[in-house]
XYZ file of C-alpha atoms in Angstrom:
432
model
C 122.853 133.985 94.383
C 124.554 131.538 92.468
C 121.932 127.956 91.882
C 123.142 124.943 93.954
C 124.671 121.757 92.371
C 122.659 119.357 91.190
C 125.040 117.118 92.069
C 126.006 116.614 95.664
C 128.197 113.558 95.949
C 128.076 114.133 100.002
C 124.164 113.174 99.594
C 124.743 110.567 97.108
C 127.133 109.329 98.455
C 124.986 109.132 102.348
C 122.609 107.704 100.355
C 124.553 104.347 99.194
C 125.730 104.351 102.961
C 122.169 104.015 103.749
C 121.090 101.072 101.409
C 124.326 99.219 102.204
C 123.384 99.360 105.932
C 119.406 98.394 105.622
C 118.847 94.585 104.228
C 115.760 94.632 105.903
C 112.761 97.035 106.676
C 113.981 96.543 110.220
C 117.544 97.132 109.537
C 116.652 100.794 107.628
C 114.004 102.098 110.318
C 116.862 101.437 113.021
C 119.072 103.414 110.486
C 116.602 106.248 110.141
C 115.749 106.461 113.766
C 119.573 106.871 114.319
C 119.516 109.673 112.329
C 116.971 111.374 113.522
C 117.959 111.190 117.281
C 121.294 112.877 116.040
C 119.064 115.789 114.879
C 117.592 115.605 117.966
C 114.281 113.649 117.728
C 113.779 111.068 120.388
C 111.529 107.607 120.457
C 108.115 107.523 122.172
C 107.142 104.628 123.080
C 103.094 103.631 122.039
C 102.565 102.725 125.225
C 103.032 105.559 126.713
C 101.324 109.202 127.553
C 102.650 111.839 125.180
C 102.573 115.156 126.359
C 101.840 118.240 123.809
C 105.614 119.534 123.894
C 107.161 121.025 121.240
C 110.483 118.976 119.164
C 110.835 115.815 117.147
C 109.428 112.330 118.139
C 109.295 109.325 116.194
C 107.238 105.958 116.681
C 109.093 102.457 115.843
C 106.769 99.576 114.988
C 108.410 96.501 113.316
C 109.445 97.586 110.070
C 107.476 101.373 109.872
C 108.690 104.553 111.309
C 106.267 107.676 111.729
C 108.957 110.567 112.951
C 106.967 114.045 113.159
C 108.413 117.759 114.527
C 106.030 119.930 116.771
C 107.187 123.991 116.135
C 107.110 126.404 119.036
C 103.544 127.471 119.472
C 101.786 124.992 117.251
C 97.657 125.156 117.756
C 95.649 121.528 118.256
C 94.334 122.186 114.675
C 98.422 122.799 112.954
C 97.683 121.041 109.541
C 100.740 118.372 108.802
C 102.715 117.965 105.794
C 103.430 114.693 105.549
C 106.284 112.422 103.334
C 104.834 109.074 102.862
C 107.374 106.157 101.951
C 107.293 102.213 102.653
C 110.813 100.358 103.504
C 110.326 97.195 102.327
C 111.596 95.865 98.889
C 110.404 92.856 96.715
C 112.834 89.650 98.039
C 113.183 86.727 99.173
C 111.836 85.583 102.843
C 112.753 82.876 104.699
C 109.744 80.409 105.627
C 108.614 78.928 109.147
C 111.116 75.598 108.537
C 113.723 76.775 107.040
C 116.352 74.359 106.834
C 115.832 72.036 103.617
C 118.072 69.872 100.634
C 118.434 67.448 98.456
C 121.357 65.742 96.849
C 124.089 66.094 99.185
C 123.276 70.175 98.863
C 121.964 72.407 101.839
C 119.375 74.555 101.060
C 116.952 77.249 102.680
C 113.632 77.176 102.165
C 112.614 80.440 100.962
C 109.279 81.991 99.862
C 108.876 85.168 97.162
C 107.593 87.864 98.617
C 106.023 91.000 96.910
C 106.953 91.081 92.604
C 110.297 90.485 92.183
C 111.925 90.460 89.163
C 113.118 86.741 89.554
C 115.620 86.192 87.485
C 117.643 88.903 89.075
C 118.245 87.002 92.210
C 120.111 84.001 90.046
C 123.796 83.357 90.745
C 124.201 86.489 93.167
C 126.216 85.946 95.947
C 123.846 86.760 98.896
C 123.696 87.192 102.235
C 120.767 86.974 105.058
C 119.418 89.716 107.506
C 116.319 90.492 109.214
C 115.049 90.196 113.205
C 115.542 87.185 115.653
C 112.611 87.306 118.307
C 113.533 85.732 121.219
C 111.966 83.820 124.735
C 111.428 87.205 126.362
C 109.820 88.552 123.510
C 112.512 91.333 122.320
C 113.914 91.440 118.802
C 117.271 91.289 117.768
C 118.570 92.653 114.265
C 121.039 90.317 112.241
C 122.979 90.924 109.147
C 125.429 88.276 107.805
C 126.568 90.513 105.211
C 128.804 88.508 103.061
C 128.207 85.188 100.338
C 126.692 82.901 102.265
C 123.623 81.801 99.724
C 123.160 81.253 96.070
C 120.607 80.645 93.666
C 122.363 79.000 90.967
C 120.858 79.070 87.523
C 120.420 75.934 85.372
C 123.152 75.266 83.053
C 122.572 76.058 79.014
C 123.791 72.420 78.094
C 120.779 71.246 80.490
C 118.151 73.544 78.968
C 119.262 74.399 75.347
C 115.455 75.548 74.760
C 115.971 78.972 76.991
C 117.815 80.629 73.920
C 114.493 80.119 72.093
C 111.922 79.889 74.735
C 112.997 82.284 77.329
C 113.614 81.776 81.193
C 111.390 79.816 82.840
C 111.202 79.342 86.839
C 108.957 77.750 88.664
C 108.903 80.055 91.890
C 108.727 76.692 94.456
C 111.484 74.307 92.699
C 113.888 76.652 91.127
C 114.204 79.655 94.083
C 116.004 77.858 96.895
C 119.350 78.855 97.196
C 122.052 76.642 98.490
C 124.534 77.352 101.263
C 126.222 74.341 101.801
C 127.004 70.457 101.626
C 125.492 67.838 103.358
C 123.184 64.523 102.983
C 120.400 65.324 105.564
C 118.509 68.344 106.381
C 119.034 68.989 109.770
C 116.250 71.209 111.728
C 117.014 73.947 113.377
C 120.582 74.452 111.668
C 120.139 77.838 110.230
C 118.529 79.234 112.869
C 121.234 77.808 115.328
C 123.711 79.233 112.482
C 122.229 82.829 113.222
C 122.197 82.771 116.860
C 126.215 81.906 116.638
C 126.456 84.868 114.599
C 124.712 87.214 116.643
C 125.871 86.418 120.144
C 122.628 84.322 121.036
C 122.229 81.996 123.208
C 121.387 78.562 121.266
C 117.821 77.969 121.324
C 116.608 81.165 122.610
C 115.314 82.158 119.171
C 111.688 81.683 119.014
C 110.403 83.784 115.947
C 112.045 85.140 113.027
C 111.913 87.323 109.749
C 114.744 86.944 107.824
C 115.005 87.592 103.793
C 118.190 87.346 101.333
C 120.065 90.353 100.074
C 122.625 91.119 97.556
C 125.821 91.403 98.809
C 127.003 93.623 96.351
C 127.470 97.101 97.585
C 126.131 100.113 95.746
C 128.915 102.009 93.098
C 128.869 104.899 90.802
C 128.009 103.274 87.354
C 129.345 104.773 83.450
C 131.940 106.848 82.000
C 131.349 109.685 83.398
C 129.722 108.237 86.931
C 126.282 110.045 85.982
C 124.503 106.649 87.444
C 123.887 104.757 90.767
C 123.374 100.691 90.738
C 122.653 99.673 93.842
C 119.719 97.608 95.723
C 116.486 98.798 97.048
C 116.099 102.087 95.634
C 112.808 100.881 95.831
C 111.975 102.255 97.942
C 114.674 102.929 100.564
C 115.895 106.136 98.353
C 112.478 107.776 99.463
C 112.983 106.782 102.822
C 116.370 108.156 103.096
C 114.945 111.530 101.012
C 112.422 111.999 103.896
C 114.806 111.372 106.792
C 117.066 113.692 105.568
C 114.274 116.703 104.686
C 112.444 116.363 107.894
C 115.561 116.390 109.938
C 116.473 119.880 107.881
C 112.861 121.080 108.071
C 113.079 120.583 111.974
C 116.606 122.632 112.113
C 116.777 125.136 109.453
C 115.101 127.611 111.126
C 112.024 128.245 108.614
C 108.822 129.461 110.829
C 107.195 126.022 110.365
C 102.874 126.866 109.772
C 102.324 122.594 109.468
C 103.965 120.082 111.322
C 106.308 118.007 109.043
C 106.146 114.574 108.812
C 107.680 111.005 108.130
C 105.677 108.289 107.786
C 107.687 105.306 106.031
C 106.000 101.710 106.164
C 105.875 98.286 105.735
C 104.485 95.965 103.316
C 103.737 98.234 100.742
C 105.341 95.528 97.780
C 102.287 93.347 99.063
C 99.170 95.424 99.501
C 100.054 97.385 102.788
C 97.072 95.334 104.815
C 99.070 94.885 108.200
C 99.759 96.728 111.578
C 102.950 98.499 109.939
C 101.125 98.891 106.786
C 99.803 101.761 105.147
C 96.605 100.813 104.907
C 97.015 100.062 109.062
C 95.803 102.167 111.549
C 99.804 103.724 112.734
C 99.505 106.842 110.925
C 96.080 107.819 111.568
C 96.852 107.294 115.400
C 100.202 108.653 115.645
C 98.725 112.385 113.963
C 95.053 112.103 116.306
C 97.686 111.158 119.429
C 99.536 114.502 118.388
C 96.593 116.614 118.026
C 95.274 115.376 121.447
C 98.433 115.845 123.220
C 98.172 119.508 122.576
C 95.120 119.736 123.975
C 92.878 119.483 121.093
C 89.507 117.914 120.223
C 87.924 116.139 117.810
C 86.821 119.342 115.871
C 90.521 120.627 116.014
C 91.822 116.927 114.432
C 89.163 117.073 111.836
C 89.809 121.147 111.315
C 94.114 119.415 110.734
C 93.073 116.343 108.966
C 91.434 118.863 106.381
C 94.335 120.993 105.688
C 96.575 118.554 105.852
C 99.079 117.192 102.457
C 101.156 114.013 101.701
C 103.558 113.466 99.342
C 103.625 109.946 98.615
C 107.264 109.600 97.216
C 108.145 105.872 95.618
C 110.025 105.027 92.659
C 108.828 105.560 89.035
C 109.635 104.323 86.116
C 112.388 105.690 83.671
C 112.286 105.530 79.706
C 114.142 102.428 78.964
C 115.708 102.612 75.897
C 115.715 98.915 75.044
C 111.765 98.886 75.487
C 110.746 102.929 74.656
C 107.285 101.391 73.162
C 106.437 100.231 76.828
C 105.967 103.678 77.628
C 103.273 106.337 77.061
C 104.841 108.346 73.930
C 104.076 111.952 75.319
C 106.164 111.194 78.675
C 109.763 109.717 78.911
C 110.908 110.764 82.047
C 114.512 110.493 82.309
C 117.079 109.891 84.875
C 118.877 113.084 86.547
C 115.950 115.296 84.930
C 114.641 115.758 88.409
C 111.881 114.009 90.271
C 108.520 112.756 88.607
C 105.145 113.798 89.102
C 102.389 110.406 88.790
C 99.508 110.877 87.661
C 96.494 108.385 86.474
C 93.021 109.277 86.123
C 91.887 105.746 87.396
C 93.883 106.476 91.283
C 96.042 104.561 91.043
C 97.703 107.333 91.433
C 96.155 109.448 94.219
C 97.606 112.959 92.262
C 95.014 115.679 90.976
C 95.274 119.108 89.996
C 95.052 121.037 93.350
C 97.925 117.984 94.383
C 100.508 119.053 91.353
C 99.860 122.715 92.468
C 100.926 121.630 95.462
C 104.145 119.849 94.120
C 105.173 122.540 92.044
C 105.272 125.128 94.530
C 107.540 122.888 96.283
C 110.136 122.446 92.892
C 109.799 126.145 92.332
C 110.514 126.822 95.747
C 113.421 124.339 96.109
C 114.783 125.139 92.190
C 114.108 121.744 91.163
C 112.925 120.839 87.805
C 110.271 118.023 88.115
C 108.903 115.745 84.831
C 105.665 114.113 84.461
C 104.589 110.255 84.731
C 101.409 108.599 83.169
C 101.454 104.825 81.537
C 100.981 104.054 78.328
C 97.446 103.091 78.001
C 97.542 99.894 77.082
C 99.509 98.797 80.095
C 98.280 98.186 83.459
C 99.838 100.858 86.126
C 101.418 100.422 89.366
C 100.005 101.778 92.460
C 101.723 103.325 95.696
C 100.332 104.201 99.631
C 99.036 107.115 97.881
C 95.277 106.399 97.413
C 95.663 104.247 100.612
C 96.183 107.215 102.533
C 93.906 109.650 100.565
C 91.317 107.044 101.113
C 91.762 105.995 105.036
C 92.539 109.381 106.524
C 90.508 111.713 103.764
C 93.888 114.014 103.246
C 94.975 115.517 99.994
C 97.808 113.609 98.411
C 100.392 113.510 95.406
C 102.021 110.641 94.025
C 105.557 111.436 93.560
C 109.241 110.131 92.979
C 112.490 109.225 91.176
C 112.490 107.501 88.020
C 114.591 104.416 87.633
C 115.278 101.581 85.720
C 115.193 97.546 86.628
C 112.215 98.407 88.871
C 111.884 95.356 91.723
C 115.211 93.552 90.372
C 117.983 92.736 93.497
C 120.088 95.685 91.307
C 118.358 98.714 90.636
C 119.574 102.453 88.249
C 119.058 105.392 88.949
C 120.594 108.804 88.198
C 122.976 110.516 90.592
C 121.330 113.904 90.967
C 117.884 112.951 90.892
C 117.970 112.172 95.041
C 119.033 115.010 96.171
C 116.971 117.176 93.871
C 113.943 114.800 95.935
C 115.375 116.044 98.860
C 115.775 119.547 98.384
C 111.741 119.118 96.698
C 110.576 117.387 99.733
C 112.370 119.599 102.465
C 110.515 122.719 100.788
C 107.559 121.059 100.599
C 107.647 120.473 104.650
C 108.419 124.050 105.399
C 105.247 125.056 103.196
């Protein structure tokens, strides 16, 4: 049998579909939960009694998703395999009064949330998305997808010293983008804007969470289109990996001996300490819910909970050529040489040795080559849900990923093979 592609352009391809389509954490779980009803999941509400049947379910809670598949036959104690992802990306958010100016300009008053990289966000055309909560209390998605803001940068002739001195931005006077003309702020304008736009009544918008976006749409990038650019691959790519395995570990007809998982949440860019967070009680509930529904006990959830893996798949860091000492020297992980295993002692990574065992029978059993992450020592390291969820819930778990470049920028790289060979990693991985 001849090896698949590396390459599939199909996947690719679904996959800059995908980021195009979710501006928002709320925008991509209404994107995966779309997908997932096509493969014949359905919603369960948490409000509700869940029986022990078998077939695919997923929770919705703001900006998280948990999505899990029950096989024929599965005991109370069925371990899960779980994919662990978050949805949100490093932006900015629109704050409680909005509508702000000065100088006969228009502005929106916008506050950074998570690490971006700021100077990424200057003189982008952008647009706005997120939910509108209204009167009765429901939600309503909105995406003005074309160049309505703009952060523009200060002219060279105004600040001859950033040749020498670098970029400098103060992240309250120099982040608030403009999006039109006029010589007093008027309250309630962009707001009243939105509801126009999304068939609202005016004034029945009570709430909101709204946060700028590029509106630059993702493209094949160099001579020979080996590279993606596009926004959010941080960490939507691992979101849209884990739709796509669990929907093919719930129809490709393996004999499932775990129940696969999805769990992608929110607020991982700012410490993951909320109801949609990873660090939140959703998972833990959603897996004890699904061990009870099948008529199981607390002995049979802690007899699950112990065999029980996640794969906590976020983006990694690429060599960068421009900055190669930044990196440890034994491990340059490069783009389209297959996903990369994370690893540090200190957990910030939650990865051990029984975890990579775990990850390379996955990549042997998909055919995917896999490289190695660690930082250089004398650089602090990133962390992930990983040791979140190791910690709260006590199950095994691997830090994995894709390596890219321009980490939290509005524009991210990354190779074009490298997320499907995640897929094809993570679907083996759920069919164990």
């Amino acid at each position: 049998m001849s090896e698949p592609s590396r390459f599939d352009r199909g996947h690719t391809d679904d996959l800059m579909s995908f980021l195009a389509a979710s501006p928002s954490p709320y925008h991509a779980v209404a994107n995966a939960a779309e997908r997932l009803e096509k493969a014949g999941f359905r919603q369960v509400a948490e409000t509700d009694a869940w029986d022990g049947a078998s077939g695919g379910r997923f929770v919705l809670r703001g900006g998280a998703i948990v999505a899990w598949y029950v096989p024929e036959g599965a005991a109370p104690h069925t371990p899960f395999r779980i994919i662990g992802a978050h949805t949100d990306s490093p932006n900015l958010r629109v704050k409680p009064q909005p509508d702000s100016g000065a100088h006969g300009w228009r502005q929106v008053a916008v506050e950074i949330y998570g690490g971006p990289l700021l100077n990424s966000w200057l003189d982008r055309d952008l647009g706005l998305a997120g939910r509108l909560t209204l009167r009765d209390g429901t939600t309503r998605l909105v995406n003005v997808d074309r160049p309505l803001l703009r952060v523009p940068q200060l002219a060279i002739h105004l600040d001859r010293s950033v040749s020498s001195e670098g970029l400098k931005l103060d992240k309250q006077r120099h982040l608030q983008p403009i999006w039109g003309l006029g010589n007093d702020v008027r309250d309630g304008d962009l707001i009243a804007f939105l509801e126009a736009e999304s068939g609202i009544a005016a004034g029945e918008t009570t709430g909101w969470d709204l946060m700028v976006h590029s509106v630059e749409p993702p493209a094949y990038l160099g001579r020979d289109q080996e590279l993606m650019a596009g926004p959010r691959l941080d960490n939507l790519l691992s979101v849209h990996a884990g739709v796509a395995a669990l929907a093919a570990a719930a129809s490709g007809g393996a004999e499932l001996t775990s129940i696969p998982v999805l769990a992608a949440f929110d607020h991982e860019e700012n410490g993951s300490q909320s109801d949609t967070g990873a660090d939140g009680p959703l998972l833990g509930g959603v897996l004890e819910r699904s061990v009870f529904a099948r008529g199981g006990s607390y002995e049979d959830r802690a007899r699950a909970f112990a065999a029980t893996v996640c794969l906590s798949s976020d983006t990694g860091h690429a060599v960068h050529p421009n900055y190669a000492e930044r990196h440890d020297p034994t491990h340059h992980p490069r783009v389209n040489g297959g996903p990369i295993l994370k690893v540090n002692v200190n957990n910030r990574y939650a990865t051990d040795g029984s975890g990579r065992a775990v990850w390379v029978a996955a990549c042997e059993k998909a055919g995917v080559p896999f490289q190695s992450f660690v930082s250089n020592n004398s650089m602090p390291c990133g962390t992930t849900i990983g040791p979140i969820t190791a910690a709260r819930h006590g199950i095994r778990t691997v830090d994995i990923g894709v390596a890219i470049l321009s980490m939290h920028s509005a524009r991210e790289l990354c190779g074009v093979e490298d997320p499907h060979l995640l897929t094809r990693a993570l679907a083996a991985f759920l069919e164990g």
